[in-house]
N, CA and C of each residue as an Amber inpcrd file, in Angstrom:
protein
   390
   0.8490000  -1.1490000  -0.0990000   0.0070000   0.0120000   0.0450000
   0.9340000   1.2080000   0.0410000   0.5750000   2.1470000  -0.7890000
   1.2550000   3.4060000  -0.8940000   0.6850000   4.4710000   0.1250000
   1.5070000   5.1240000   0.8570000   1.1580000   6.0970000   1.8130000
   2.0220000   7.3610000   1.5940000   1.4030000   8.5050000   1.4020000
   2.1630000   9.7810000   1.3020000   2.5800000  10.1100000   2.7370000
   3.9230000  10.5830000   2.7860000   4.5380000  11.0480000   4.0590000
   5.3580000  12.2620000   3.8160000   5.1790000  13.2700000   4.6950000
   6.0650000  14.3340000   4.7570000   6.9720000  14.1560000   5.9890000
   8.3180000  14.0390000   5.8620000   9.2020000  13.8920000   6.9410000
   9.8500000  15.2060000   7.2280000   9.4830000  15.9220000   8.2770000
  10.1260000  17.1810000   8.6610000  11.0470000  16.9240000   9.9270000
  11.2160000  15.6880000  10.1470000  12.0270000  15.2990000  11.3240000
  13.5470000  15.3100000  10.8760000  14.4510000  15.1160000  11.9160000
  15.8130000  15.1600000  11.5980000  16.3040000  13.6310000  11.4370000
  15.3360000  12.7530000  11.2670000  15.6830000  11.3170000  11.1340000
  15.1190000  10.6980000   9.9400000  15.5770000   9.5320000   9.4910000
  15.1410000   8.8260000   8.3180000  13.6120000   8.5310000   8.5170000
  12.9410000   8.3950000   7.3360000  11.5740000   8.0420000   7.2720000
  11.4250000   6.6850000   7.9660000  10.3950000   6.4970000   8.7370000
  10.1960000   5.1740000   9.3760000  10.1570000   4.0790000   8.4170000
  10.7330000   2.8390000   8.8060000  10.7330000   1.6670000   8.0100000
  10.6260000   0.4270000   8.8890000  10.3410000  -0.6860000   8.2110000
  10.2640000  -1.9310000   9.0130000  11.5930000  -2.4960000   9.3230000
  11.7390000  -2.9530000  10.5710000  13.0310000  -3.4070000  11.0100000
  13.3900000  -4.8110000  10.4710000  12.3540000  -5.6000000  10.1800000
  12.5620000  -6.8880000   9.6210000  11.4140000  -7.1330000   8.4950000
  11.6060000  -8.1750000   7.7400000  10.7410000  -8.4950000   6.7180000
   9.3100000  -8.7330000   7.1940000   9.1990000  -9.3670000   8.5160000
   7.9240000  -9.6580000   8.9430000   7.3920000  -8.7540000  10.1090000
   7.9660000  -7.6200000  10.2170000   7.6460000  -6.5730000  11.1180000
   6.1930000  -6.0310000  10.7830000   5.3800000  -5.7670000  11.8140000
   3.9830000  -5.3090000  11.5520000   4.0480000  -3.7690000  11.7470000
   4.9320000  -3.2890000  12.6390000   5.0950000  -1.8570000  12.9510000
   6.3630000  -1.2090000  12.5940000   6.3320000   0.0740000  12.5320000
   7.5120000   0.8740000  12.2050000   7.7770000   1.7640000  13.5060000
   9.0830000   1.9600000  13.8670000   9.3710000   2.7490000  15.0490000
   9.1470000   4.2440000  14.7010000   8.5770000   4.9850000  15.6780000
   8.4360000   6.4320000  15.6200000   9.5950000   6.9320000  16.5410000
  10.1930000   8.0760000  16.0860000  11.3460000   8.6090000  16.9380000
  10.8810000   9.9720000  17.4260000  11.4870000  10.3050000  18.5890000
  11.1920000  11.6230000  19.2750000  11.9800000  12.7180000  18.3510000
  11.2150000  13.6120000  17.8290000  11.8490000  14.7310000  17.0020000
  11.8260000  15.9470000  17.9620000  12.7770000  15.9660000  18.8900000
  12.9980000  16.8920000  19.7550000  14.4890000  17.4280000  19.7020000
  14.7580000  18.6300000  20.1140000  16.0840000  19.2250000  20.1700000
  16.7330000  18.8990000  21.4940000  16.0140000  18.8730000  22.5140000
  16.5590000  18.8150000  23.8580000  15.8560000  17.5540000  24.5570000
  16.5080000  16.8580000  25.4910000  15.9250000  15.7680000  26.2320000
  14.6230000  16.3140000  26.9890000  13.7470000  15.4570000  27.1700000
  12.4510000  15.7010000  27.8710000  12.3210000  14.6520000  29.0990000
  12.2490000  15.2460000  30.2370000  12.1380000  14.2900000  31.4300000
  10.7260000  14.1160000  31.8420000  10.4110000  12.8790000  31.8050000
   9.0610000  12.5360000  32.3440000   9.2030000  11.9600000  33.6910000
   8.5670000  12.6800000  34.6760000   8.6230000  12.2440000  36.0920000
   7.5310000  11.2200000  36.3370000   7.5760000  10.4160000  37.3340000
   6.5660000   9.3200000  37.6550000   5.1270000  10.0110000  37.4710000
   4.4030000   9.3070000  36.7280000   2.9130000   9.5620000  36.3890000
   2.7650000  10.8450000  35.6050000   3.8500000  11.3410000  35.0470000
   3.7230000  12.5760000  34.1890000   3.5770000  12.1260000  32.7140000
   2.9520000  12.8640000  31.8590000   2.7180000  12.5900000  30.4780000
   3.2060000  13.8090000  29.6800000   3.5120000  13.5160000  28.3450000
   3.8870000  14.5890000  27.4040000   3.6300000  14.1530000  26.1050000
   3.2980000  15.1680000  25.2030000   3.1350000  14.8940000  23.8790000
   4.4510000  15.1960000  23.1840000   5.0090000  14.0920000  22.5460000
   6.3600000  14.0990000  21.9480000   6.1160000  14.1370000  20.3960000
   6.6090000  15.1560000  19.8000000   6.5040000  15.2020000  18.3500000
   7.4050000  14.2560000  17.5640000   6.9290000  13.9600000  16.3640000
   7.6870000  12.9770000  15.5210000   8.2620000  13.7260000  14.2620000
   7.5880000  14.8410000  13.9410000   8.0000000  15.4520000  12.6650000
   7.4810000  14.8420000  11.4040000   6.4840000  13.8760000  11.6470000
   5.9290000  13.2000000  10.5170000   4.4790000  13.5950000  10.2040000
   4.0700000  13.5980000   8.9880000   2.8010000  13.9010000   8.5040000
   2.4300000  12.9630000   7.5110000   1.2300000  12.2830000   7.5330000
   0.8930000  11.2490000   6.5820000  -0.4880000  11.5180000   6.0400000
  -0.7380000  10.9220000   4.7920000  -2.0550000  10.9300000   4.1390000
  -2.4830000   9.4730000   3.8210000  -3.1840000   8.8910000   4.7500000
  -3.5390000   7.4360000   4.6150000  -4.6180000   7.2400000   3.5560000
  -4.6250000   6.1610000   2.9220000  -5.7180000   5.8460000   1.9170000
  -6.9930000   5.5860000   2.7000000  -8.1250000   5.9060000   1.9970000
  -9.4490000   5.5910000   2.5460000  -9.5520000   4.1450000   3.0140000
 -10.1430000   3.8430000   4.0900000 -10.3530000   2.5080000   4.5220000
  -9.1800000   2.0050000   5.4210000  -8.2920000   2.9390000   5.7660000
  -7.1340000   2.5430000   6.5380000  -6.9900000   3.5080000   7.7530000
  -6.2990000   3.0640000   8.7880000  -5.9660000   3.8940000   9.9430000
  -4.5330000   3.5550000  10.3250000  -3.9160000   4.4240000  11.0850000
  -2.5710000   4.0460000  11.5960000  -2.7530000   4.0920000  13.1570000
  -2.3130000   2.9420000  13.7890000  -2.3670000   2.7260000  15.2030000
  -1.0070000   3.0900000  15.7410000  -0.9480000   3.8650000  16.8580000
   0.2710000   4.1550000  17.5430000   0.2280000   3.3690000  18.7900000
   1.2520000   2.5530000  19.0220000   1.2580000   1.6500000  20.0410000
   2.6090000   1.7050000  20.8210000   2.5410000   1.3540000  22.1070000
   3.7320000   1.3350000  22.9420000   4.8800000   0.4440000  22.4520000
   6.0460000   0.7170000  22.6470000   7.1710000  -0.1830000  22.4690000
   7.3610000  -1.1120000  23.7210000   7.3800000  -2.3820000  23.4220000
   7.4270000  -3.2620000  24.6010000   8.7720000  -3.1800000  25.4560000
   9.7480000  -2.8490000  24.7730000  11.0530000  -2.6180000  25.4400000
  10.9620000  -1.4790000  26.5280000  10.4300000  -0.3650000  26.1400000
  10.2680000   0.8570000  26.9540000   9.3330000   0.5190000  28.0790000
   8.2200000  -0.1860000  27.7550000   7.2750000  -0.5580000  28.7770000
   7.7960000  -1.5060000  29.8680000   8.4580000  -2.6100000  29.4340000
   8.9980000  -3.6020000  30.2000000  10.2470000  -3.1640000  31.1250000
  11.0840000  -2.4050000  30.4820000  12.3290000  -1.8860000  31.1950000
  12.0060000  -0.7460000  31.9810000  11.2120000   0.2820000  31.5360000
  11.1570000   1.5490000  32.1670000   9.7680000   1.9740000  32.5450000
   8.7390000   1.2330000  32.2410000   7.3690000   1.6140000  32.5940000
   6.8790000   2.7060000  31.7820000   7.3630000   2.8830000  30.5300000
   6.9410000   3.9900000  29.6420000   5.8930000   3.3940000  28.6560000
   4.7710000   4.0720000  28.6090000   3.7860000   3.5360000  27.6690000
   3.1050000   4.7120000  26.7800000   2.2820000   4.4160000  25.8130000
   1.5230000   5.4480000  25.0630000   0.2240000   5.4980000  25.8500000
  -0.1850000   6.6680000  26.2330000  -1.2930000   6.9140000  27.2290000
  -2.6670000   6.4110000  26.6550000  -2.8940000   6.7250000  25.3630000
  -4.1730000   6.3040000  24.6660000  -4.0090000   5.1890000  23.7120000
  -3.2230000   4.1750000  24.2140000  -2.8240000   3.0370000  23.3090000
  -4.0220000   2.1430000  23.0410000  -4.2460000   1.7020000  21.7300000
  -3.5640000   2.2440000  20.6290000  -4.1210000   3.6150000  20.3070000
  -3.3260000   4.5650000  20.0620000  -3.8590000   5.7940000  19.4780000
  -4.1520000   5.6670000  18.0600000  -5.4260000   6.2290000  17.5250000
  -5.6720000   6.0520000  16.1380000  -5.4860000   7.3210000  15.3710000
  -4.8570000   7.2500000  14.2070000  -4.7580000   8.2120000  13.1910000
  -5.6720000   7.9690000  12.0750000  -6.6720000   8.7730000  11.8810000
  -7.6800000   8.6780000  10.8520000  -7.0900000   9.0550000   9.5400000
  -7.7590000   8.4580000   8.4310000  -7.3090000   8.7840000   7.0420000
  -7.4520000  10.2090000   6.6570000  -8.3210000  11.0220000   7.3710000
  -8.3790000  12.5200000   7.1010000  -7.5210000  13.4230000   7.8530000
  -6.7920000  12.8400000   8.7860000  -5.8960000  13.7450000   9.7050000
  -4.6110000  14.0510000   8.8710000  -4.3060000  15.3720000   8.8810000
  -3.0720000  15.8300000   8.2380000  -2.0450000  16.4540000   9.0940000
  -2.4260000  16.5590000  10.3920000  -1.4200000  17.2230000  11.3150000
  -0.2790000  16.2770000  11.6750000   0.6130000  16.8650000  12.3950000
   1.8090000  16.1630000  12.8050000   1.5300000  14.9970000  13.7180000
   2.1460000  13.8980000  13.5360000   1.9760000  12.7070000  14.4570000
   2.7100000  13.0820000  15.7120000   2.0310000  13.1150000  16.8250000
   2.5810000  13.2780000  18.1950000   2.2200000  12.0410000  18.9990000
   3.1540000  11.6250000  19.8590000   2.8930000  10.5530000  20.7160000
   2.7830000  10.9690000  22.1790000   1.6150000  10.5770000  22.7620000
   1.3750000  10.8930000  24.2720000   2.0210000   9.8360000  25.0720000
   3.2030000  10.1420000  25.5380000   3.9200000   9.1630000  26.4380000
   3.5810000   9.3760000  27.9220000   3.5500000   8.3240000  28.6250000
   3.3620000   8.4470000  30.1290000   4.3790000   7.5990000  30.8310000
   4.8250000   8.0910000  31.9420000   5.7710000   7.3180000  32.7680000
   5.0010000   6.6220000  33.9700000   4.8710000   5.4220000  33.8460000
   4.0550000   4.6370000  34.8440000   5.0420000   4.1020000  35.9370000
   6.2690000   4.3890000  35.9060000   7.2220000   3.9200000  36.8590000
   7.3820000   4.9000000  38.0920000   8.2080000   4.5430000  38.9540000
   8.5060000   5.3950000  40.1490000   9.7760000   6.2190000  40.0410000
  10.4010000   6.0550000  38.8290000  11.6010000   6.8900000  38.5860000
  11.4960000   7.7790000  37.3830000  12.1520000   9.0330000  37.3360000
  12.0750000   9.7650000  36.1980000  12.7160000   9.0470000  35.0090000
  12.2120000   9.4800000  33.7900000  12.6130000   8.7860000  32.5890000
  12.9510000   9.9400000  31.6000000  14.0710000   9.8930000  30.9760000
  14.5030000  10.9410000  30.0170000  14.2570000  10.4920000  28.5780000
  13.4900000  11.2050000  27.7710000  13.3380000  10.9200000  26.3580000
  14.4080000  11.8120000  25.6170000  15.2730000  11.0780000  24.9520000
  16.4340000  11.7770000  24.2180000  16.0130000  11.9990000  22.7510000
  16.5300000  13.0560000  22.1400000  16.2700000  13.3000000  20.6680000
  16.6030000  12.0350000  19.9560000  15.6790000  11.6090000  19.0600000
  15.8610000  10.5110000  18.0910000  15.5490000   9.1990000  18.8100000
  15.1160000   9.2020000  20.0880000  14.7880000   7.9520000  20.6910000
  13.5700000   7.2600000  20.1700000  13.5820000   5.9680000  19.9870000
  12.4130000   5.2390000  19.5210000  11.3480000   5.2250000  20.6100000
  10.2760000   5.8460000  20.3840000   9.3330000   6.0190000  21.4600000
   7.9460000   5.2740000  21.3010000   7.7080000   4.7780000  20.0950000
   6.3950000   4.1130000  19.9710000   6.5240000   3.3090000  18.5850000
   5.5460000   2.5440000  18.2350000   5.3760000   1.8550000  17.0660000
   4.2030000   2.3650000  16.3430000   4.0770000   2.3390000  14.9660000
   3.0390000   2.6720000  14.1670000   2.7390000   1.4250000  13.2540000
   1.4140000   1.0520000  13.3200000   0.9130000   0.0360000  12.4460000
  -0.2500000   0.5500000  11.6040000  -0.1510000   0.3960000  10.3030000
  -1.1160000   0.8330000   9.3520000  -2.0330000  -0.4210000   9.1430000
  -3.3660000  -0.2450000   9.2530000  -4.2950000  -1.3420000   9.1130000
  -5.4940000  -0.9420000   8.3640000  -6.0960000  -1.8550000   7.6270000
  -7.3640000  -1.7240000   6.9970000  -8.5010000  -1.9330000   7.9010000
  -9.6800000  -1.2690000   7.6420000 -10.8350000  -1.4420000   8.4810000
 -12.0980000  -1.4130000   7.5760000 -13.1700000  -1.9190000   8.0470000
 -14.4880000  -1.8580000   7.4170000 -15.4200000  -0.9890000   8.1620000
 -16.2180000  -0.2310000   7.5000000 -17.2070000   0.5540000   8.0500000
 -18.4760000  -0.3330000   8.4750000 -18.9890000  -0.0230000   9.6900000
 -20.1090000  -0.7930000  10.1560000 -21.4500000  -0.1250000   9.6070000
 -22.3500000  -0.9220000   9.2070000 -23.7340000  -0.5690000   8.9120000
 -24.6410000  -1.1140000   9.9840000 -25.2230000  -0.3950000  10.9060000
 -25.9850000  -0.9870000  11.9910000 -27.2530000  -1.5750000  11.4640000
 -27.6120000  -2.6700000  12.0260000 -28.8990000  -3.3600000  11.7560000
 -29.5710000  -3.5310000  13.0410000 -30.5490000  -2.5780000  13.3330000
 -31.2060000  -2.7020000  14.6270000 -32.1860000  -3.8220000  14.6060000
 -32.0760000  -4.5900000  15.7160000 -32.9890000  -5.7810000  15.9160000
 -33.5670000  -5.6360000  17.3480000 -34.4890000  -6.5270000  17.6470000
 -35.1090000  -6.6840000  18.9990000 -34.3450000  -7.6800000  19.8120000
 -33.7400000  -8.6530000  19.1080000 -33.0460000  -9.7810000  19.8780000
 -31.9120000 -10.1040000  19.0220000 -30.7220000 -10.5690000  19.6150000
 -29.5280000 -11.0040000  18.9360000 -29.6440000 -12.4490000  18.6270000
 -28.9420000 -12.9500000  17.6060000 -28.7450000 -14.2860000  17.3290000
 -27.9800000 -14.9350000  18.4560000 -28.1920000 -16.1930000  18.6630000
 -27.4240000 -16.9200000  19.7410000 -25.9660000 -17.1910000  19.2970000
């Protein structure tokens, strides 16, 4: 699938780490380190802008390494980027640990997975099938 991307970050355009990877790493496009104290959250810019095809979404998910080692997660996981959104992709990081965590410029902060979806057409009924 072709997806238009504008990369205004200081880093290469995201790519798949392996042939069978589902997600691509998003990097912190910041000039100075950002410290997240325990239970603190921050919106971290990526410098990326995308135009997804109709019928697709991008999901922003936590990185398992940051979650397991440091208690860092994506607050609204998975965050959804709709096909009509054209703003900068920002990641809402939260520190769920008891220790401060420093986000450094260029650090891999989340993963993005692009997925297809179907629109639902509701069929109102009085009782559901078993």
